[in-house]
Structures are given as C-alpha cells and as structure tokens.
Short mmCIF file of C-alpha atoms and ligand atoms in Angstrom, two decimals:
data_model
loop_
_atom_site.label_atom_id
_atom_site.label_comp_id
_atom_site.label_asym_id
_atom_site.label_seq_id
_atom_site.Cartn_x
_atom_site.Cartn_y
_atom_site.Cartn_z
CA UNK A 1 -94.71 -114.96 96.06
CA UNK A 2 -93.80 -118.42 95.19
CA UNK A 3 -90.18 -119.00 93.64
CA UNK A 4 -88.53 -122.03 91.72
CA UNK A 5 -84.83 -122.05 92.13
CA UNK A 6 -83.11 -124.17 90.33
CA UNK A 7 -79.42 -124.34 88.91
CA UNK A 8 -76.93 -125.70 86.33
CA UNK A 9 -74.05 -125.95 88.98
CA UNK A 10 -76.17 -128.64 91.30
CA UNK A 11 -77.31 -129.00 94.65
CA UNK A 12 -74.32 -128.68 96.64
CA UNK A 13 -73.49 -125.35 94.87
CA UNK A 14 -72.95 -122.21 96.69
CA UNK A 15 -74.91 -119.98 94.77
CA UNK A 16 -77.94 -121.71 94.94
CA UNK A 17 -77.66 -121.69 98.68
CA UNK A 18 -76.70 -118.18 98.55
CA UNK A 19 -80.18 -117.42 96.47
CA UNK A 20 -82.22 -119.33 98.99
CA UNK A 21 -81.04 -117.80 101.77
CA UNK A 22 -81.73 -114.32 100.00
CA UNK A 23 -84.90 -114.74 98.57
CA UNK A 24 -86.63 -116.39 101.77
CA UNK A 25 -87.37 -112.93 102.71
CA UNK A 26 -89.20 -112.03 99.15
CA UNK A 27 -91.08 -115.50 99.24
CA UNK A 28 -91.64 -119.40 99.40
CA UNK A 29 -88.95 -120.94 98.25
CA UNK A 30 -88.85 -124.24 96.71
CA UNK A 31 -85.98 -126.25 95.04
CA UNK A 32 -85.47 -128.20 92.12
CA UNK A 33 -81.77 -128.84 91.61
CA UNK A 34 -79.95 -131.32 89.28
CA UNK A 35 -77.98 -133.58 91.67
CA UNK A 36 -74.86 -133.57 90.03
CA UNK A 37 -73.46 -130.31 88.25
CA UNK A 38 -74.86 -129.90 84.45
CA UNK A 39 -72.63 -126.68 83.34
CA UNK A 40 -72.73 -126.35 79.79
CA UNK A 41 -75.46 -129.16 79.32
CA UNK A 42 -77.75 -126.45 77.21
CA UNK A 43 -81.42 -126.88 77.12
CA UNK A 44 -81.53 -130.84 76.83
CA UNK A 45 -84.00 -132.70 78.52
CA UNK A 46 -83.95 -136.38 79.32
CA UNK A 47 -86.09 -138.45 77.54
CA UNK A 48 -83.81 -142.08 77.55
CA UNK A 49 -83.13 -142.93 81.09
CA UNK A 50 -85.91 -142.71 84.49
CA UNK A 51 -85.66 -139.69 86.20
CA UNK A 52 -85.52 -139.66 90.23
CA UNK A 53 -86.65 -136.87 92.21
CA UNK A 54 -85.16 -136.98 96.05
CA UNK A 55 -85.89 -134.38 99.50
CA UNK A 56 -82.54 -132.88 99.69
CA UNK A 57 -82.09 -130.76 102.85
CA UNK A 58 -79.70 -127.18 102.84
CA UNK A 59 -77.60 -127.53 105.78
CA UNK A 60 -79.73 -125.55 108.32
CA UNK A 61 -82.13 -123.58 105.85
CA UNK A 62 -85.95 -124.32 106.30
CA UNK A 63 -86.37 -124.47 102.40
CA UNK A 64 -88.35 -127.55 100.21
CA UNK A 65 -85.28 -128.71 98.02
CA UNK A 66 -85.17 -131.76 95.91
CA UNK A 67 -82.36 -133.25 94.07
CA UNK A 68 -83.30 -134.51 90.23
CA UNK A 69 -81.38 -136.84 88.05
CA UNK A 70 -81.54 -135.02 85.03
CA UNK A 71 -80.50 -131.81 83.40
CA UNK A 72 -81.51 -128.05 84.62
CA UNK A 73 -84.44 -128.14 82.01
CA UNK A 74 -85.44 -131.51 83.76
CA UNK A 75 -85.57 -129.92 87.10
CA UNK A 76 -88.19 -126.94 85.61
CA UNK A 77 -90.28 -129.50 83.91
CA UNK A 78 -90.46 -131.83 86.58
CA UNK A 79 -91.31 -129.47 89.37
CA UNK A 80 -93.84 -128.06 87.07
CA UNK A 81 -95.71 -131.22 87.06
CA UNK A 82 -95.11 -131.82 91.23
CA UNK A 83 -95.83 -128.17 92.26
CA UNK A 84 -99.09 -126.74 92.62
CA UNK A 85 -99.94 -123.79 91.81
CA UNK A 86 -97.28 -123.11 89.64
CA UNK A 87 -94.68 -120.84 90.82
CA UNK A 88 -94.97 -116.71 89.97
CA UNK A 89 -91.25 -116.84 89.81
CA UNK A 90 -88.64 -119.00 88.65
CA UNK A 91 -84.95 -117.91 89.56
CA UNK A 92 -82.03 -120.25 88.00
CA UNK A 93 -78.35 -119.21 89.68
CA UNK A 94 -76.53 -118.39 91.43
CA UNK A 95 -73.83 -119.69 88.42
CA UNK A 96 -70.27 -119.47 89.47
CA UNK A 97 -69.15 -118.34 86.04
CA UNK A 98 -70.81 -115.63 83.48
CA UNK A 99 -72.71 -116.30 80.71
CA UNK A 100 -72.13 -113.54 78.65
CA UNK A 101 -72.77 -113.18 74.65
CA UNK A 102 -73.41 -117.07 72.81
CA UNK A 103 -72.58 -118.22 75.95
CA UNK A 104 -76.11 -118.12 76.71
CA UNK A 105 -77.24 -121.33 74.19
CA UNK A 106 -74.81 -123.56 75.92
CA UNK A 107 -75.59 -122.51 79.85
CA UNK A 108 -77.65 -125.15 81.54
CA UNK A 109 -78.36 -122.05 83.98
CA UNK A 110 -79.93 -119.74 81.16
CA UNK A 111 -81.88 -123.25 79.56
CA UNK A 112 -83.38 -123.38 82.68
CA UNK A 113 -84.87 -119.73 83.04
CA UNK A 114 -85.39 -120.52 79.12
CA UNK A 115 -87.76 -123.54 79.73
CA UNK A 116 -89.73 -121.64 82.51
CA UNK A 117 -90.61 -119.20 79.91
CA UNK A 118 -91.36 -121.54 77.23
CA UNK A 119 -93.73 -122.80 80.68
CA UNK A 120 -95.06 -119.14 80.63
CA UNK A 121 -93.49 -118.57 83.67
CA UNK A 122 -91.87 -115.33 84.74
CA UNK A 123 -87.87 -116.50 84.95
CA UNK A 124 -84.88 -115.10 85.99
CA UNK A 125 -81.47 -116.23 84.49
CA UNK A 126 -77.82 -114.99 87.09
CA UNK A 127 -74.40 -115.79 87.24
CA UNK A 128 -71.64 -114.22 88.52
CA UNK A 129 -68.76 -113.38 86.29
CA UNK A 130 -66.06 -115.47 88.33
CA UNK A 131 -65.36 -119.64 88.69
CA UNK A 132 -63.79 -119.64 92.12
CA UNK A 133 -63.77 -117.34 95.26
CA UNK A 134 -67.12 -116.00 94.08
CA UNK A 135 -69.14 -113.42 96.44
CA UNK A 136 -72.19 -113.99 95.27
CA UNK A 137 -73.97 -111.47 97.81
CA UNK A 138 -74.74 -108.63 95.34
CA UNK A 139 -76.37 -111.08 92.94
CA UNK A 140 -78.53 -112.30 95.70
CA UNK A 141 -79.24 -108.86 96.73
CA UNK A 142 -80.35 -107.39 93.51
CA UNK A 143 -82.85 -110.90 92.27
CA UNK A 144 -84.01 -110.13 95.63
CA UNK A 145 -84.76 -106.50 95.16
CA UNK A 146 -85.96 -106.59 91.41
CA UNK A 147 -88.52 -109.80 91.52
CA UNK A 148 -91.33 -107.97 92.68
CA UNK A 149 -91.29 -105.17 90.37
CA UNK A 150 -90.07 -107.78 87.60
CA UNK A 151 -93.24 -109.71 88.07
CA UNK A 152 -95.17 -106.06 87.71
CA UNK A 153 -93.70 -105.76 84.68
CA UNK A 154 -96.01 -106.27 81.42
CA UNK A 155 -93.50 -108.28 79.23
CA UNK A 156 -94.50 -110.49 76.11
CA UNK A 157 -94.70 -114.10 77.52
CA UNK A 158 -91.76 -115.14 75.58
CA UNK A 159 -89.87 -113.26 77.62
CA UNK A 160 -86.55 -113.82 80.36
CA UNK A 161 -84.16 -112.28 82.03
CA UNK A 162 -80.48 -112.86 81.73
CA UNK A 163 -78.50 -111.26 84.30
CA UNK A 164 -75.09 -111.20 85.32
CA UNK A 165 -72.96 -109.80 88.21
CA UNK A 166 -69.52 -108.53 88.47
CA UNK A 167 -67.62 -110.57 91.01
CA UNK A 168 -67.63 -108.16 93.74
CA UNK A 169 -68.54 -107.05 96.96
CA UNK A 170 -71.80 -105.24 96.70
CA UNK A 171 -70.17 -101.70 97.70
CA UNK A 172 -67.73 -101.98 94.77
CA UNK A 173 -70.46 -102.65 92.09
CA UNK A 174 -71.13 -99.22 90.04
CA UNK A 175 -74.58 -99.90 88.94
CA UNK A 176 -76.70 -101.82 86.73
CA UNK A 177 -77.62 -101.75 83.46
CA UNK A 178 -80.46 -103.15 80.62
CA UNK A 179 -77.45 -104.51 77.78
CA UNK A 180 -77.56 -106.61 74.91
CA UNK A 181 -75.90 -109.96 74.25
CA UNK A 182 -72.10 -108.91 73.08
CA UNK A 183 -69.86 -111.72 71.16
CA UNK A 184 -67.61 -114.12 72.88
CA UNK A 185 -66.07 -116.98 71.29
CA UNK A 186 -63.21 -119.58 72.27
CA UNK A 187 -59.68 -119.48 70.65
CA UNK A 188 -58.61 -122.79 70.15
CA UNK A 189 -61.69 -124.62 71.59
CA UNK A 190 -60.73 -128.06 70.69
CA UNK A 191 -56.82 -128.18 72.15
CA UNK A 192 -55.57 -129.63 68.75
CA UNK A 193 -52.01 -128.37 68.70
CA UNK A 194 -50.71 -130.70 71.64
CA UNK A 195 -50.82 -134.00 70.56
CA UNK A 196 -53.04 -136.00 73.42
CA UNK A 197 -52.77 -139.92 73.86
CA UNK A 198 -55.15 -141.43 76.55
CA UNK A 199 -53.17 -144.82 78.13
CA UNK A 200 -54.19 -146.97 75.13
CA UNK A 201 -52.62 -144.98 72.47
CA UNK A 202 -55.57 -143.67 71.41
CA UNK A 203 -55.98 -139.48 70.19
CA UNK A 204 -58.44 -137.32 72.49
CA UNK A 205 -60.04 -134.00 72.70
CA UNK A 206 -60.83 -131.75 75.37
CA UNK A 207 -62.62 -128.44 74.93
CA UNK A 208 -61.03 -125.14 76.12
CA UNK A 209 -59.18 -122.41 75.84
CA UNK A 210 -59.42 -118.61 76.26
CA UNK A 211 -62.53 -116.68 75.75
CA UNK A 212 -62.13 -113.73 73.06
CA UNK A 213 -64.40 -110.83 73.14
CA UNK A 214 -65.44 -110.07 69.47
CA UNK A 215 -68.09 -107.63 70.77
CA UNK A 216 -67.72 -105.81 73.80
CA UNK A 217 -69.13 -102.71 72.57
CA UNK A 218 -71.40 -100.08 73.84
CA UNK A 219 -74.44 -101.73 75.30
CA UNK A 220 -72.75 -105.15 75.60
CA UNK A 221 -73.58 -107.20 78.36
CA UNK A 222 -69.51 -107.56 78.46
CA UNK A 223 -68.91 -104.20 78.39
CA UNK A 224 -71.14 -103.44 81.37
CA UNK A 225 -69.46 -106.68 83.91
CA UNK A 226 -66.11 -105.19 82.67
CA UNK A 227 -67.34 -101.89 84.28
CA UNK A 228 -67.96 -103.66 87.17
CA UNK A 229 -72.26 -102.61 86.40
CA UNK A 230 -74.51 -105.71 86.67
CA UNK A 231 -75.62 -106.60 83.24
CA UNK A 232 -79.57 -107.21 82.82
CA UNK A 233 -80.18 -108.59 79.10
CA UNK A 234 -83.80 -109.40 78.47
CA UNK A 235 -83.88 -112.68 76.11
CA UNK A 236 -86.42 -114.19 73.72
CA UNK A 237 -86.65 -117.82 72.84
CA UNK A 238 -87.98 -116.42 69.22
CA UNK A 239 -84.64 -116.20 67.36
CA UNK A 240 -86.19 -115.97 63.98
CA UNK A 241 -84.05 -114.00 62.02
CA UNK A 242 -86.82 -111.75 60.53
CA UNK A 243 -84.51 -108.99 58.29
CA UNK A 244 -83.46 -111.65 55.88
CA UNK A 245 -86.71 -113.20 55.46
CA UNK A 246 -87.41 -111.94 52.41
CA UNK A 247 -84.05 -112.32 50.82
CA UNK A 248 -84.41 -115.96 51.78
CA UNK A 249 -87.88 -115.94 50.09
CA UNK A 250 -86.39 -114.10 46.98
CA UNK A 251 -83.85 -117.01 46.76
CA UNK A 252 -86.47 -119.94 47.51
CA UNK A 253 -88.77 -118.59 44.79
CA UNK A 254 -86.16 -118.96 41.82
CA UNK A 255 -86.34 -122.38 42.84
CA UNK A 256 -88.20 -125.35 40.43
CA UNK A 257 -88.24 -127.46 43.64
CA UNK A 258 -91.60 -129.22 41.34
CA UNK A 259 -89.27 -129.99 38.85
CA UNK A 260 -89.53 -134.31 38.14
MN1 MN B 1 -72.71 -123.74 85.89
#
C-alpha cells in the first residue's frame, strides 16, 4: 500500500510524525507537508507566488518527506504531479485540535483529505480533539488498523473520511462510531467588546472565542468525542442542497428575468 501523509499543522508537527511512525507497518510512506503550519487555511491553493518543494528528513524515521511552500491542498496537488503511481491512500493528520461540525470547511487538515478525493483518491481526514499535551497514539492506531479494509470498501468516488479521536490513552477510549457532522459555532468570534489599539493608534481584530455546541445530538460527531468514542463521519464534497431544489425552481420560475 502506498500512503500520502500530509498535514495542516506542518512538518515539524507531532502528529504527523506520530502517523508515520504508525503507518510504516501498513505501507510506503511518503510525505508532503506544508513547511510552515496552515491551520485554518481551508481548501486554498496557491496560484500567485512559486511554490518550492524541499527533502525534509524525520529525525531518525526512514520515510520520503518533503516540505512545500504552500497550503495543505498544495502539498496533495503537488505530490500528485511528483509521485508515481499515485498513492492508494492519502492520510492528512495527525491535527492537534478537532474538527468537529462546520469546523470541517475551514480545516486545512480536512481540505487536504478533501482535494485527494476531488483527485479520486481514497483519503483519510484525523485530528485529535485536544491543542496541547495531545496523545495521539490511539489515532495512529486506529488509521492504521482501518486503511486496509477502508480501501476494500466500495464507496462513491466523492467520498472521505473525517475522523476524530478523543484525547486519550488508547485503553480509555470506549469505542468508535460512524456520526454525522453536529453544529459548532464561535461566540464572539471577532473580540469586538475590548477595544484593541495596535502601537499606531490604529483599531484591530483578532478571531476567537469559545466554541458553542448548537448540535451535539444523537449521532453527532460531538456527541460521540464527548463520550470519549472516536468519531468516523464520512464526507462528500457534493453539498448541493437537493430538498429545496424545487422550491428554489418554484421561486425562479415566477421570475420575467427576459423582461427589457
Ligand atoms: Mn491544524
């Protein structure tokens, strides 16, 4: 089996070396890596600037790695075009952080899996539901054990795999679990009630705040990382909101839009 890893979180991250080290067992590895981190960067690609691509090396582990100047989806384009034969898998994680809910159209780490698919590739998005002191073991653990039968799977090609893991040693997590994107949004997102001066006197922004779960229902990929179960939410890049179709047709049809 041949497997892509890349990674919104860069290089130097953790949790891709965590991944690599895992999934040398289930295949050959090869790494395409933004060289700085790109959390949050969505599914942009580069199109103004040169991109480089540069041999990285993982401290001690025999893996191909490269470094790319770009954004995740930069990394799975570009080693599409350098790689030959394309790869059966592509894996992009280990995150430090979940992406949970809408989270998933801003994560450079679910854009990534995202453009593999759009590639036709078989892709695998994981985070881990934690920024700092992450174990990222049983996420490792469980990509590792579920690739092979994922690539056995007969899935439409539009298909990928969202996944993420409770932040906990692999003894303490109770299961996993196929869930469905919940709701998460951001309580005051842009900090607006403290008034912010930069040196010059000048008003800035800075996105934040606390995330609040509007949906963690039953069958929420929220609900199951709050239950300490590893959440495994099969995505579609086809968001085409098909029920209100024809009530959009209904309304463009009263239209004179030939009118002079
Ligand atoms: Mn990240």
């Amino acid at each position: 089996m041949r497997i892509l890893l890349t990674n919104d979180d860069g290089i130097a991250s953790p949790g891709l070396r965590a991944l690599a080290e895992e999934l040398q067992s289930v295949g050959d590895v090869v790494i395409y890596a933004p060289e700085r981190e790109q959390s949050c960067s969505g599914h942009a690609i580069t199109l103004h600037k040169p991109l480089r691509i540069r041999e990285a090396a993982l401290n001690g582990l025999p893996v191909s790695a490269h470094t790319v100047s770009g954004t995740p989806a930069d990394c799975v384009v570009l080693a599409n075009l350098q790689e030959a034969p394309p790869p059966d898998l592509v894996v992009s994680g280990i995150n430090a952080g979940a992406n949970l809910g809408e989270e998933v159209f801003y994560s450079g780490t679910v854009a990534a899996a995202m453009e593999a698919a759009l590639h036709g590739l078989r892709s695998i998005a994981v985070s881990v539901t934690a920024y700092q002191d992450c174990d990222y073991r049983a996420a490792a653990r469980f990509v590792a054990e579920f690739a092979p039968t994922y690539l056995e799977m007969t899935l439409p090609p539009d298909t990928l795999i969202n996944v993420n893991v409770p932040n906990l040693p692999p003894d303490e997590i109770a299961g996993v679990q196929v869930t469905r994107l919940g709701r998460r949004s951001y309580e005051n997102f842009v900090e607006k009630r403290e008034k912010r001066e930069d040196p010059r006197g000048r008003p800035y922004y800075w996105f934040g705040g606390t995330a609040q779960e509007t949906d963690s229902g039953q069958g929420t990929d929220i609900r199951a990382v709050h239950s300490g179960v590893i959440s495994v939410t099969p995505l579609r890049f086809d968001v085409t909101a098909y029920p209100v179709m024809d009530d959009v047709q209904e309304a463009l049809s009263a239209l004179d839009i030939t009118q002079s």
